[in-house]
Amino acid sequence: MCGIHAAIGSKSDAEGPDQNVLELLQRRGPDCLNSHKLDHLGIELPGSNPYRITLTASVLALRGGRVQHQPLVNNSPSCVFCWNGDAWKHNGIPVTGNDTAAIFKLLLAVSKNSTDRFLSDVLDLFAKIDGPFSFVFYNAAHSKLFYGRDRLGRRSLLQSAGERGIATIMSVSSNHLPSGFSEVDAKGIHVLDLETTPLSPTMILWPNPLPSTNDVVPLSQIPPLTIESQCIDDLRSKLYDSLYLRVSNLVNSLNGPPELDSSSNSRLAILFSGGLDCTLLARLSHEVLPLSSAIDLLNVAFENPRSVAASNGSDASPYETCPDRITGRASHAELQRICPDRIWRFVAINVPFTESDAHRPTIIQLMAPHNTEMDLSIAKALYFAARGSGVVADNTSETRHTYTTPARVLLSGLGADELFGGYSRHKTAFDRRGYTGLIEELDLDTRRLGQRNLGRDDRVISHWGRQARYPFLDEAFMSWAVQLPVWEKCGFGEKPSDMEPKDLDPAKKALRLLAWKLGMHNVAREKKRAIQFGARTAKMDVNRVGKGRPKGTDLVH
């Protein structure tokens, strides 16, 4: 993972990031920070100044045996590359070693092609990558600067076209973010033609979107989905394959931030509410990682003044009564029961109101240009969970001590609801229009994943020098899932069955059956709960008391 900043303009205007942005870049990539300046001589700006291009990159080393410094620079052909991503596969073939160097090598090869082929070859190269990414790539011979994000938008990249033809592209959001900064559209890659002025990007759409959602509607009563259904075994296999790519070769870096406990043997942490999706990922990660590696379960709970006031002076802990803390401890106990040889380290991250309020300006800065109360409540939960600092209990006693996870990779269950019908709107769609309505709603959710808020989440989580990985958003897994018939994903419309397990929630029933088959019967019955309500980050603004109930769409002030 890395932080990226690119400035393109005149020599006086494109001097690179200011101190605030440099600090934010280094938070994302603490292992190295470098800049490369060059003058593109293909065109002269008013006043006879060529374009000055300044590329800056920081690196969080996660793949390969050494830190791959960025930006990568090649003299012949003259090219510069900044990469923030994980290329798990290219053209269906696993990428081994350092993926930054591997992708740059491919770019250098196509850079030798004629101009007519060059644009299509660059697009084709990035389109064949399986995995999250954002990038900036400069090619002098063709007078082009490319930038973009993967089609799901899993990595942050912002852009702004300023005055006098100045363009800025960066992974982070600054305190002084000018108007006009926006998330880079994930529908394609963007190209700046350095032979023109003022600079104006062109977007080339991705050629191969995900397959369409299977729209077959059953013509007769469907058989009930059970733990014996073949699709449940297929689900386990496909999800395991996605996890294996993401966690089997984790590097336990010795160069982590100094505040991390480097004596811990944990290489992986999970954003852990105790819900169905994250607990499934934890259980299957157990099958991938060696038993010598502990798995940290990051469970965040907040002191919410509104909830405290509603407790009428109860002595109960404001953290232990949070819904996600209750489910988190229950699911942790279930993991311990079915996988007793693994060290499952439950990290109870308790956030007092005064601390969350003190970090509020930083969180608002990181999530920008998103600026609603809902953005803030979600970003706040992710921010403190990703910090990874909390209280743990020793396995052999109830002695508790403070702890910060050294894991640089965090797993998230995001994507499961969109693929398997986990939202209340999916039930509503089925109730109103049957399978046709449900299928259309699922297809809409899948299509707009690239316009979701994953860039916001990436900026917030990466601030702590950690990287979120999303096994449910693996390209191969998603392609398989969207092509399943809808009755093999969720249980809406099923008749009651005498087969065990009985009375499972129909939302995400395939995932619930897999959890049951893996021995996690309590987890299989867990209800969907949004992170802002489970961790109690919603409606925390005490200054609004007496001013009406805050809405998620209200702007943050």
Coordinates of N, CA, C and O in Angstrom, one line a residue, residues 387-515:
R387 N -7.2 1.9 14.5 CA -6.1 2.3 15.4 C -5.6 1.0 16.1 O -4.4 0.9 16.4
G388 N -6.6 0.2 16.4 CA -6.2 -1.2 17.0 C -5.7 -1.2 18.4 O -5.1 -2.1 18.8
S389 N -6.0 -0.1 19.2 CA -5.5 0.0 20.6 C -6.7 -0.2 21.5 O -7.7 0.5 21.5
G390 N -6.5 -1.2 22.4 CA -7.6 -1.5 23.3 C -7.1 -2.3 24.5 O -5.9 -2.2 24.9
V391 N -8.0 -3.2 25.0 CA -7.7 -4.0 26.2 C -7.9 -5.4 25.8 O -8.9 -5.8 25.2
V392 N -7.0 -6.3 26.3 CA -7.1 -7.7 26.0 C -7.0 -8.5 27.3 O -6.4 -8.0 28.3
A393 N -7.6 -9.7 27.4 CA -7.4 -10.5 28.5 C -6.5 -11.7 28.2 O -6.6 -12.2 27.1
D394 N -5.6 -12.1 29.1 CA -4.8 -13.2 28.8 C -5.6 -14.5 28.7 O -6.7 -14.6 29.3
N395 N -5.2 -15.4 27.8 CA -5.9 -16.7 27.6 C -6.0 -17.5 28.9 O -7.0 -18.3 29.1
T396 N -5.0 -17.5 29.7 CA -4.9 -18.3 30.9 C -5.5 -17.7 32.2 O -5.5 -18.4 33.2
S397 N -5.8 -16.4 32.1 CA -6.4 -15.8 33.3 C -7.3 -14.6 32.8 O -7.5 -14.4 31.6
E398 N -7.9 -14.0 33.8 CA -8.7 -12.8 33.5 C -8.0 -11.5 33.6 O -8.5 -10.5 33.5
T399 N -6.6 -11.6 33.7 CA -5.8 -10.4 33.8 C -5.9 -9.6 32.5 O -5.7 -10.2 31.4
R400 N -6.2 -8.3 32.6 CA -6.4 -7.5 31.4 C -5.2 -6.5 31.3 O -4.7 -6.0 32.3
H401 N -4.9 -6.2 30.1 CA -3.8 -5.2 29.8 C -4.0 -4.5 28.5 O -4.7 -5.0 27.6
T402 N -3.4 -3.3 28.4 CA -3.5 -2.6 27.2 C -2.7 -3.2 26.1 O -1.7 -3.9 26.3
Y403 N -3.2 -3.1 24.8 CA -2.6 -3.8 23.7 C -2.9 -3.0 22.4 O -4.0 -2.5 22.3
T404 N -1.9 -3.0 21.5 CA -2.1 -2.4 20.2 C -1.7 -3.5 19.2 O -0.6 -4.0 19.2
T405 N -2.6 -3.8 18.3 CA -2.3 -4.9 17.3 C -1.1 -4.4 16.4 O -1.1 -3.3 15.9
P406 N -0.2 -5.4 16.1 CA 0.9 -5.1 15.2 C 0.5 -5.4 13.7 O 1.2 -5.2 12.8
A407 N -0.7 -6.0 13.6 CA -1.1 -6.4 12.2 C -1.3 -5.2 11.3 O -1.9 -4.2 11.7
R408 N -0.8 -5.4 10.1 CA -0.9 -4.3 9.1 C -2.0 -4.6 8.1 O -2.4 -3.7 7.4
V409 N -2.6 -5.7 8.2 CA -3.7 -6.1 7.3 C -5.0 -6.3 8.1 O -4.9 -7.1 9.1
L410 N -6.1 -5.7 7.7 CA -7.3 -5.8 8.4 C -8.4 -6.4 7.4 O -8.5 -5.9 6.3
L411 N -9.1 -7.4 7.8 CA -10.1 -7.9 7.0 C -11.5 -7.3 7.3 O -11.8 -7.1 8.5
S412 N -12.2 -7.0 6.3 CA -13.6 -6.5 6.4 C -14.6 -7.4 5.7 O -14.3 -7.9 4.6
G413 N -15.8 -7.5 6.2 CA -16.8 -8.3 5.6 C -17.7 -7.5 4.6 O -18.7 -8.0 4.1
L414 N -17.3 -6.3 4.3 CA -18.1 -5.5 3.3 C -18.3 -6.2 2.0 O -17.3 -6.8 1.5
G415 N -19.5 -6.1 1.5 CA -19.8 -6.7 0.2 C -20.7 -7.9 0.4 O -21.5 -8.2 -0.6
A416 N -20.8 -8.5 1.5 CA -21.6 -9.7 1.7 C -23.1 -9.3 1.6 O -23.9 -10.1 1.1
D417 N -23.5 -8.2 2.2 CA -24.9 -7.8 2.2 C -25.3 -7.5 0.7 O -26.5 -7.9 0.4
E418 N -24.5 -6.9 -0.1 CA -24.9 -6.5 -1.4 C -25.0 -7.8 -2.3 O -25.9 -7.9 -3.2
L419 N -24.2 -8.8 -2.1 CA -24.2 -10.0 -2.9 C -25.2 -11.0 -2.5 O -25.8 -11.7 -3.3
F420 N -25.5 -11.1 -1.2 CA -26.4 -12.2 -0.7 C -27.7 -11.7 -0.1 O -28.4 -12.5 0.6
G421 N -28.0 -10.4 -0.3 CA -29.4 -10.0 0.1 C -29.5 -9.7 1.6 O -30.4 -10.3 2.3
G422 N -28.5 -8.9 2.2 CA -28.5 -8.8 3.6 C -29.2 -7.5 4.1 O -29.4 -7.3 5.4
Y423 N -29.6 -6.6 3.3 CA -30.2 -5.3 3.7 C -31.7 -5.5 3.8 O -32.3 -6.3 3.1
S424 N -32.3 -4.6 4.7 CA -33.7 -4.6 4.8 C -34.4 -4.3 3.5 O -35.5 -4.7 3.3
R425 N -33.8 -3.5 2.7 CA -34.4 -3.1 1.4 C -34.5 -4.3 0.5 O -35.4 -4.3 -0.4
H426 N -33.7 -5.3 0.7 CA -33.9 -6.6 -0.1 C -35.2 -7.3 0.2 O -35.9 -7.8 -0.6
K427 N -35.5 -7.4 1.5 CA -36.7 -8.0 2.0 C -37.9 -7.1 1.5 O -38.9 -7.7 1.0
T428 N -37.8 -5.8 1.6 CA -38.8 -4.9 1.1 C -39.1 -5.1 -0.4 O -40.2 -5.2 -0.9
A429 N -38.0 -5.2 -1.2 CA -38.2 -5.4 -2.6 C -38.9 -6.7 -2.9 O -39.7 -6.8 -3.8
F430 N -38.5 -7.8 -2.2 CA -39.2 -9.1 -2.4 C -40.7 -9.0 -2.0 O -41.6 -9.5 -2.7
D431 N -40.9 -8.4 -0.8 CA -42.3 -8.3 -0.4 C -43.2 -7.5 -1.4 O -44.4 -7.8 -1.5
R432 N -42.6 -6.5 -2.0 CA -43.4 -5.7 -3.0 C -43.5 -6.3 -4.4 O -44.6 -6.3 -5.0
R433 N -42.4 -6.9 -4.9 CA -42.4 -7.4 -6.2 C -41.9 -8.8 -6.5 O -41.6 -9.2 -7.6
G434 N -41.8 -9.5 -5.4 CA -41.4 -10.9 -5.5 C -39.9 -11.0 -6.0 O -39.1 -10.1 -5.8
Y435 N -39.6 -12.2 -6.6 CA -38.2 -12.4 -7.0 C -37.7 -11.4 -8.0 O -36.5 -11.0 -8.0
T436 N -38.6 -10.9 -8.9 CA -38.2 -9.9 -9.9 C -37.7 -8.7 -9.2 O -36.6 -8.1 -9.5
G437 N -38.4 -8.2 -8.2 CA -38.0 -7.0 -7.5 C -36.7 -7.2 -6.7 O -35.8 -6.4 -6.6
L438 N -36.5 -8.4 -6.1 CA -35.3 -8.7 -5.3 C -34.1 -8.8 -6.2 O -33.1 -8.2 -5.9
I439 N -34.3 -9.4 -7.4 CA -33.1 -9.6 -8.3 C -32.7 -8.2 -8.8 O -31.5 -7.9 -8.9
E440 N -33.7 -7.3 -9.1 CA -33.3 -6.0 -9.6 C -32.6 -5.2 -8.5 O -31.7 -4.4 -8.8
E441 N -33.0 -5.3 -7.2 CA -32.4 -4.6 -6.1 C -31.0 -5.1 -5.9 O -30.0 -4.3 -5.7
L442 N -30.8 -6.4 -6.0 CA -29.4 -7.0 -5.9 C -28.5 -6.5 -7.0 O -27.3 -6.2 -6.8
D443 N -29.0 -6.5 -8.2 CA -28.2 -6.1 -9.3 C -27.8 -4.6 -9.2 O -26.7 -4.2 -9.5
L444 N -28.8 -3.8 -8.7 CA -28.5 -2.3 -8.5 C -27.4 -2.2 -7.5 O -26.5 -1.4 -7.6
D445 N -27.5 -3.0 -6.4 CA -26.4 -2.9 -5.3 C -25.1 -3.2 -5.9 O -24.0 -2.6 -5.6
T446 N -25.0 -4.3 -6.7 CA -23.7 -4.7 -7.2 C -23.2 -3.7 -8.2 O -22.0 -3.4 -8.2
R447 N -24.0 -3.1 -9.0 CA -23.6 -2.2 -10.0 C -23.0 -0.9 -9.4 O -22.1 -0.3 -10.0
R448 N -23.5 -0.5 -8.3 CA -23.1 0.8 -7.7 C -22.0 0.6 -6.6 O -21.7 1.6 -5.9
L449 N -21.5 -0.6 -6.5 CA -20.4 -0.8 -5.5 C -19.2 0.2 -5.8 O -18.6 0.7 -4.9
G450 N -18.9 0.4 -7.1 CA -17.8 1.4 -7.4 C -18.1 2.8 -7.0 O -17.2 3.6 -7.0
Q451 N -19.4 3.1 -6.8 CA -19.8 4.5 -6.4 C -20.0 4.5 -4.9 O -20.5 5.5 -4.4
R452 N -19.7 3.5 -4.1 CA -19.9 3.4 -2.7 C -18.8 4.3 -2.1 O -18.0 5.0 -2.7
N453 N -18.6 4.2 -0.8 CA -17.7 5.1 0.0 C -16.4 4.4 0.4 O -15.9 4.7 1.4
L454 N -15.9 3.5 -0.5 CA -14.7 2.8 -0.1 C -13.5 3.7 -0.1 O -12.5 3.4 0.6
G455 N -13.5 4.7 -0.9 CA -12.4 5.7 -0.9 C -12.3 6.4 0.5 O -11.2 6.6 1.0
R456 N -13.5 6.8 1.0 CA -13.5 7.4 2.3 C -13.0 6.4 3.4 O -12.2 6.8 4.2
D457 N -13.5 5.1 3.3 CA -13.0 4.1 4.3 C -11.5 3.9 4.2 O -10.8 3.7 5.2
D458 N -11.0 3.9 3.0 CA -9.6 3.7 2.8 C -8.8 4.8 3.4 O -7.7 4.6 4.1
R459 N -9.2 6.0 3.3 CA -8.5 7.2 3.9 C -8.5 7.1 5.4 O -7.5 7.4 6.0
V460 N -9.6 6.7 6.0 CA -9.7 6.6 7.4 C -8.9 5.5 8.0 O -8.1 5.7 8.9
I461 N -9.0 4.3 7.4 CA -8.3 3.1 7.9 C -6.8 3.2 7.7 O -6.0 3.0 8.6
S462 N -6.4 3.7 6.5 CA -5.0 3.8 6.2 C -4.2 4.8 7.0 O -3.0 4.8 7.0
H463 N -4.9 5.7 7.6 CA -4.2 6.7 8.5 C -3.4 6.1 9.6 O -2.4 6.7 10.0
W464 N -3.7 4.9 9.9 CA -2.9 4.2 11.0 C -1.9 3.2 10.4 O -1.4 2.4 11.2
G465 N -1.5 3.4 9.2 CA -0.5 2.5 8.6 C -1.0 1.1 8.5 O -0.2 0.1 8.7
R466 N -2.3 0.9 8.1 CA -2.9 -0.4 8.0 C -3.7 -0.5 6.7 O -4.1 0.6 6.2
Q467 N -3.9 -1.6 6.2 CA -4.6 -1.8 4.9 C -5.8 -2.7 5.1 O -5.7 -3.8 5.7
A468 N -7.0 -2.3 4.6 CA -8.2 -3.1 4.7 C -8.2 -4.0 3.4 O -7.9 -3.5 2.3
R469 N -8.6 -5.2 3.6 CA -8.8 -6.1 2.5 C -10.2 -6.7 2.6 O -10.7 -7.0 3.7
Y470 N -10.8 -6.9 1.4 CA -12.3 -7.2 1.3 C -12.4 -8.5 0.6 O -12.6 -8.5 -0.6
P471 N -12.4 -9.7 1.3 CA -12.6 -11.0 0.6 C -13.9 -11.1 -0.2 O -13.9 -11.8 -1.3
F472 N -15.0 -10.5 0.2 CA -16.2 -10.7 -0.5 C -16.2 -9.9 -1.8 O -17.1 -10.1 -2.7
L473 N -15.3 -8.9 -1.9 CA -15.2 -8.1 -3.1 C -14.1 -8.6 -4.1 O -13.7 -7.9 -5.0
D474 N -13.6 -9.8 -3.9 CA -12.7 -10.4 -4.9 C -13.4 -10.6 -6.2 O -14.6 -11.0 -6.2
E475 N -12.8 -10.3 -7.3 CA -13.4 -10.3 -8.6 C -14.0 -11.7 -9.0 O -15.1 -11.8 -9.4
A476 N -13.2 -12.7 -8.7 CA -13.6 -14.1 -9.0 C -14.8 -14.5 -8.2 O -15.8 -15.1 -8.6
F477 N -14.7 -14.2 -6.9 CA -15.8 -14.5 -6.0 C -17.1 -13.8 -6.3 O -18.2 -14.3 -6.4
M478 N -17.0 -12.5 -6.7 CA -18.1 -11.7 -7.0 C -18.8 -12.2 -8.3 O -20.0 -12.3 -8.5
S479 N -17.9 -12.6 -9.3 CA -18.4 -13.1 -10.6 C -19.2 -14.4 -10.4 O -20.3 -14.6 -11.0
W480 N -18.7 -15.2 -9.5 CA -19.4 -16.5 -9.1 C -20.7 -16.2 -8.4 O -21.8 -16.7 -8.7
A481 N -20.7 -15.2 -7.4 CA -21.9 -15.0 -6.6 C -23.0 -14.3 -7.4 O -24.2 -14.7 -7.2
V482 N -22.7 -13.4 -8.3 CA -23.8 -12.7 -9.0 C -24.5 -13.7 -10.0 O -25.6 -13.4 -10.4
Q483 N -23.8 -14.7 -10.4 CA -24.4 -15.7 -11.3 C -25.1 -16.8 -10.7 O -25.8 -17.6 -11.3
L484 N -25.1 -16.8 -9.3 CA -25.9 -17.8 -8.6 C -27.4 -17.4 -8.8 O -27.8 -16.2 -8.8
P485 N -28.3 -18.4 -8.9 CA -29.7 -18.1 -8.8 C -30.1 -17.5 -7.5 O -29.5 -17.9 -6.5
V486 N -31.0 -16.6 -7.4 CA -31.2 -15.8 -6.2 C -31.6 -16.7 -5.0 O -31.3 -16.4 -3.9
W487 N -32.3 -17.9 -5.3 CA -32.8 -18.7 -4.2 C -31.6 -19.5 -3.6 O -31.8 -20.2 -2.7
E488 N -30.4 -19.4 -4.2 CA -29.2 -20.1 -3.6 C -28.4 -19.1 -2.8 O -27.3 -19.4 -2.4
K489 N -28.9 -17.8 -2.7 CA -28.2 -16.8 -1.9 C -29.0 -16.4 -0.7 O -28.4 -16.2 0.4
C490 N -30.3 -16.3 -0.8 CA -31.1 -15.9 0.3 C -32.4 -16.7 0.3 O -32.7 -17.4 -0.6
G491 N -33.1 -16.7 1.4 CA -34.2 -17.6 1.6 C -35.6 -16.9 1.5 O -36.6 -17.5 2.0
F492 N -35.7 -15.8 0.9 CA -37.0 -15.1 0.8 C -37.9 -16.0 -0.1 O -37.5 -16.5 -1.1
G493 N -39.1 -16.2 0.4 CA -40.1 -17.0 -0.4 C -40.1 -18.4 -0.1 O -40.9 -19.2 -0.6
E494 N -39.1 -18.9 0.7 CA -39.1 -20.3 1.0 C -40.3 -20.7 2.0 O -40.7 -20.0 2.8
K495 N -40.7 -21.9 1.8 CA -41.7 -22.5 2.7 C -40.9 -23.1 3.9 O -39.8 -23.5 3.8
P496 N -41.5 -23.0 5.1 CA -40.9 -23.6 6.3 C -40.5 -25.0 6.1 O -41.2 -25.8 5.4
S497 N -39.3 -25.4 6.6 CA -38.8 -26.8 6.4 C -38.6 -27.5 7.7 O -38.4 -26.8 8.7
D498 N -38.7 -28.8 7.7 CA -38.5 -29.6 8.9 C -37.0 -29.9 9.1 O -36.6 -30.5 10.1
M499 N -36.2 -29.5 8.1 CA -34.8 -29.8 8.2 C -34.0 -28.8 9.1 O -34.4 -27.6 9.1
E500 N -33.0 -29.2 9.8 CA -32.2 -28.3 10.6 C -31.2 -27.6 9.7 O -30.7 -28.2 8.7
P501 N -30.9 -26.4 10.0 CA -31.4 -25.5 11.1 C -32.7 -24.9 10.7 O -32.9 -24.5 9.5
K502 N -33.6 -24.8 11.6 CA -34.9 -24.2 11.4 C -34.9 -22.7 11.7 O -34.1 -22.2 12.5
D503 N -35.8 -22.0 11.0 CA -36.1 -20.6 11.3 C -34.9 -19.7 11.2 O -34.8 -18.7 11.9
L504 N -33.9 -19.9 10.3 CA -32.9 -19.0 10.1 C -33.4 -17.8 9.3 O -34.3 -17.9 8.5
D505 N -32.9 -16.6 9.6 CA -33.3 -15.4 8.9 C -33.0 -15.6 7.4 O -32.0 -16.1 7.0
P506 N -34.0 -15.3 6.5 CA -33.8 -15.5 5.1 C -32.7 -14.6 4.5 O -32.1 -14.9 3.4
A507 N -32.4 -13.5 5.1 CA -31.4 -12.6 4.6 C -30.0 -13.3 4.7 O -29.6 -13.8 5.7
K508 N -29.3 -13.3 3.5 CA -27.9 -14.0 3.5 C -28.0 -15.4 4.0 O -27.1 -15.9 4.7
K509 N -29.0 -16.1 3.6 CA -29.2 -17.5 4.2 C -28.0 -18.4 3.8 O -27.6 -19.3 4.6
A510 N -27.5 -18.2 2.6 CA -26.4 -19.1 2.2 C -25.2 -18.9 3.2 O -24.6 -19.9 3.6
L511 N -24.9 -17.7 3.6 CA -23.8 -17.4 4.5 C -24.2 -18.0 5.9 O -23.3 -18.5 6.6
R512 N -25.4 -17.9 6.3 CA -25.9 -18.4 7.6 C -25.7 -20.0 7.6 O -25.3 -20.5 8.6
L513 N -26.1 -20.6 6.5 CA -25.9 -22.0 6.5 C -24.5 -22.5 6.5 O -24.1 -23.5 7.1
L514 N -23.6 -21.7 5.9 CA -22.2 -22.0 5.9 C -21.7 -21.8 7.4 O -20.9 -22.7 7.8
A515 N -22.1 -20.8 8.0 CA -21.7 -20.6 9.4 C -22.1 -21.8 10.3 O -21.4 -22.3 11.1

